[in-house]
PDB file of C-alpha atoms in Angstrom:
ATOM      1  CA  MET A   1     -61.620 202.668 -68.444  1.00 42.00           C
ATOM      2  CA  GLU A   2     -64.561 200.878 -70.365  1.00 54.00           C
ATOM      3  CA  ASN A   3     -67.366 199.476 -67.922  1.00 57.00           C
ATOM      4  CA  LEU A   4     -66.140 195.798 -67.037  1.00 55.00           C
ATOM      5  CA  GLY A   5     -68.731 195.332 -64.774  1.00 59.00           C
ATOM      6  CA  PHE A   6     -70.009 192.147 -67.347  1.00 70.00           C
ATOM      7  CA  THR A   7     -66.721 190.434 -66.478  1.00 74.00           C
ATOM      8  CA  ALA A   8     -67.311 189.847 -62.851  1.00 75.00           C
ATOM      9  CA  ILE A   9     -70.267 187.880 -63.961  1.00 84.00           C
ATOM     10  CA  PRO A  10     -68.175 185.034 -66.096  1.00 88.00           C
ATOM     11  CA  ALA A  11     -65.656 185.488 -63.469  1.00 89.00           C
ATOM     12  CA  ILE A  12     -67.922 183.983 -60.981  1.00 92.00           C
ATOM     13  CA  THR A  13     -69.717 180.959 -62.860  1.00 93.00           C
ATOM     14  CA  VAL A  14     -65.830 180.456 -62.909  1.00 94.00           C
ATOM     15  CA  ILE A  15     -65.000 180.235 -59.498  1.00 94.00           C
ATOM     16  CA  CYS A  16     -67.843 178.319 -58.831  1.00 95.00           C
ATOM     17  CA  TYR A  17     -67.188 176.032 -61.024  1.00 93.00           C
ATOM     18  CA  LEU A  18     -63.209 175.813 -60.001  1.00 94.00           C
ATOM     19  CA  ILE A  19     -65.154 175.218 -56.268  1.00 94.00           C
ATOM     20  CA  ALA A  20     -67.356 172.613 -57.019  1.00 92.00           C
ATOM     21  CA  GLN A  21     -63.996 170.360 -59.280  1.00 91.00           C
ATOM     22  CA  ILE A  22     -62.522 171.118 -55.713  1.00 94.00           C
ATOM     23  CA  VAL A  23     -65.592 169.408 -53.501  1.00 92.00           C
ATOM     24  CA  LYS A  24     -65.898 166.404 -56.622  1.00 89.00           C
ATOM     25  CA  ALA A  25     -62.875 165.569 -55.186  1.00 92.00           C
ATOM     26  CA  THR A  26     -64.030 164.786 -51.546  1.00 93.00           C
ATOM     27  CA  ALA A  27     -66.409 161.731 -50.093  1.00 91.00           C
ATOM     28  CA  LEU A  28     -69.435 164.835 -50.605  1.00 90.00           C
ATOM     29  CA  ASP A  29     -72.173 163.642 -52.190  1.00 89.00           C
ATOM     30  CA  ASN A  30     -71.922 165.369 -55.980  1.00 86.00           C
ATOM     31  CA  LYS A  31     -76.230 166.032 -55.412  1.00 89.00           C
ATOM     32  CA  TRP A  32     -74.820 168.852 -53.259  1.00 92.00           C
ATOM     33  CA  LEU A  33     -73.070 170.812 -56.208  1.00 91.00           C
ATOM     34  CA  PRO A  34     -75.737 172.385 -57.414  1.00 93.00           C
ATOM     35  CA  VAL A  35     -76.106 173.871 -53.871  1.00 94.00           C
ATOM     36  CA  ILE A  36     -72.383 174.991 -52.857  1.00 95.00           C
ATOM     37  CA  CYS A  37     -71.901 176.276 -56.557  1.00 95.00           C
ATOM     38  CA  GLY A  38     -75.394 178.423 -55.686  1.00 95.00           C
ATOM     39  CA  VAL A  39     -74.303 179.605 -52.620  1.00 97.00           C
ATOM     40  CA  ALA A  40     -70.885 180.505 -53.426  1.00 97.00           C
ATOM     41  CA  GLY A  41     -72.047 182.526 -56.249  1.00 95.00           C
ATOM     42  CA  ALA A  42     -74.366 184.184 -53.537  1.00 97.00           C
ATOM     43  CA  VAL A  43     -71.354 185.160 -51.194  1.00 97.00           C
ATOM     44  CA  LEU A  44     -69.292 186.280 -54.599  1.00 94.00           C
ATOM     45  CA  GLY A  45     -71.553 188.689 -55.756  1.00 92.00           C
ATOM     46  CA  PRO A  46     -71.760 190.451 -53.179  1.00 94.00           C
ATOM     47  CA  VAL A  47     -68.237 190.779 -53.025  1.00 93.00           C
ATOM     48  CA  ALA A  48     -67.871 191.237 -56.404  1.00 90.00           C
ATOM     49  CA  MET A  49     -70.174 194.570 -56.439  1.00 90.00           C
ATOM     50  CA  HIS A  50     -67.823 195.890 -53.499  1.00 90.00           C
ATOM     51  CA  VAL A  51     -64.833 194.965 -55.358  1.00 89.00           C
ATOM     52  CA  MET A  52     -65.777 196.220 -58.394  1.00 84.00           C
ATOM     53  CA  PRO A  53     -67.208 199.949 -58.922  1.00 77.00           C
ATOM     54  CA  ASP A  54     -68.465 199.022 -62.214  1.00 81.00           C
ATOM     55  CA  PHE A  55     -70.554 196.080 -61.134  1.00 83.00           C
ATOM     56  CA  ALA A  56     -73.535 194.672 -63.058  1.00 83.00           C
ATOM     57  CA  ALA A  57     -75.313 195.197 -59.344  1.00 85.00           C
ATOM     58  CA  SER A  58     -76.030 198.728 -57.352  1.00 87.00           C
ATOM     59  CA  ASP A  59     -77.871 196.682 -54.421  1.00 91.00           C
ATOM     60  CA  VAL A  60     -76.836 193.898 -52.850  1.00 93.00           C
ATOM     61  CA  ILE A  61     -79.967 191.657 -53.773  1.00 95.00           C
ATOM     62  CA  THR A  62     -79.391 192.360 -57.154  1.00 93.00           C
ATOM     63  CA  ALA A  63     -75.667 191.539 -56.214  1.00 92.00           C
ATOM     64  CA  VAL A  64     -76.645 188.003 -54.893  1.00 95.00           C
ATOM     65  CA  ALA A  65     -78.744 187.119 -57.642  1.00 95.00           C
ATOM     66  CA  ILE A  66     -76.440 187.759 -59.814  1.00 92.00           C
ATOM     67  CA  GLY A  67     -74.143 185.819 -57.803  1.00 94.00           C
ATOM     68  CA  ILE A  68     -76.345 182.515 -57.424  1.00 96.00           C
ATOM     69  CA  VAL A  69     -77.398 182.721 -61.561  1.00 95.00           C
ATOM     70  CA  SER A  70     -73.554 183.184 -62.407  1.00 93.00           C
ATOM     71  CA  GLY A  71     -73.099 179.815 -59.918  1.00 94.00           C
ATOM     72  CA  LEU A  72     -75.954 177.565 -61.069  1.00 94.00           C
ATOM     73  CA  ALA A  73     -74.147 178.222 -64.137  1.00 94.00           C
ATOM     74  CA  ALA A  74     -71.118 176.612 -63.308  1.00 91.00           C
ATOM     75  CA  THR A  75     -73.309 172.609 -63.359  1.00 89.00           C
ATOM     76  CA  GLY A  76     -75.066 174.434 -66.615  1.00 88.00           C
ATOM     77  CA  VAL A  77     -71.706 174.484 -68.077  1.00 85.00           C
ATOM     78  CA  ASN A  78     -70.276 170.893 -67.066  1.00 80.00           C
ATOM     79  CA  GLN A  79     -73.550 169.537 -68.132  1.00 82.00           C
ATOM     80  CA  ILE A  80     -72.584 170.555 -71.503  1.00 86.00           C
ATOM     81  CA  VAL A  81     -69.311 169.558 -71.330  1.00 82.00           C
ATOM     82  CA  LYS A  82     -69.802 166.149 -69.694  1.00 81.00           C
ATOM     83  CA  GLN A  83     -72.564 165.732 -72.562  1.00 85.00           C
ATOM     84  CA  LEU A  84     -69.786 166.909 -75.106  1.00 88.00           C
ATOM     85  CA  GLY A  85     -67.135 165.011 -73.885  1.00 81.00           C
ATOM     86  CA  GLY A  86     -68.668 162.408 -72.034  1.00 64.00           C
ATOM     87  CA  GLY A  87     -67.009 163.346 -68.815  1.00 58.00           C
ATOM     88  CA  ASP A  88     -68.057 163.557 -65.093  1.00 59.00           C
ATOM     89  CA  SER A  89     -70.876 165.709 -64.351  1.00 56.00           C
ATOM     90  CA  VAL A  90     -71.033 168.204 -61.346  1.00 56.00           C
TER      91      VAL A  90
END
C-alpha cells in the first residue's frame, strides 16, 4: 500500500469544518469557533496517529501540532468560502 499518511491532514480539516458548522447552528457565539476547531484538531491528531499506521507524525506532540494546524485550517477554508461566495463566516 502507498503512503497515505498525508490524507489524514485534510480529513482532520474536513471533520473540524463539519464540527464548526454544527456548533454554528447552536446559540454559542461564533468567536469561539476557531478555538473549538483547534481543540478538535488537537484531539483528532493523536487519534489519527494511532488509527493510521502511516500518519505524518511519529510522536504525540507532533500529532497534536498537526491536528491543531489542520483544525485551524478549517477556519481559513470557511473564510475563503465566505470571501468568494458571500456566506457566513466561522
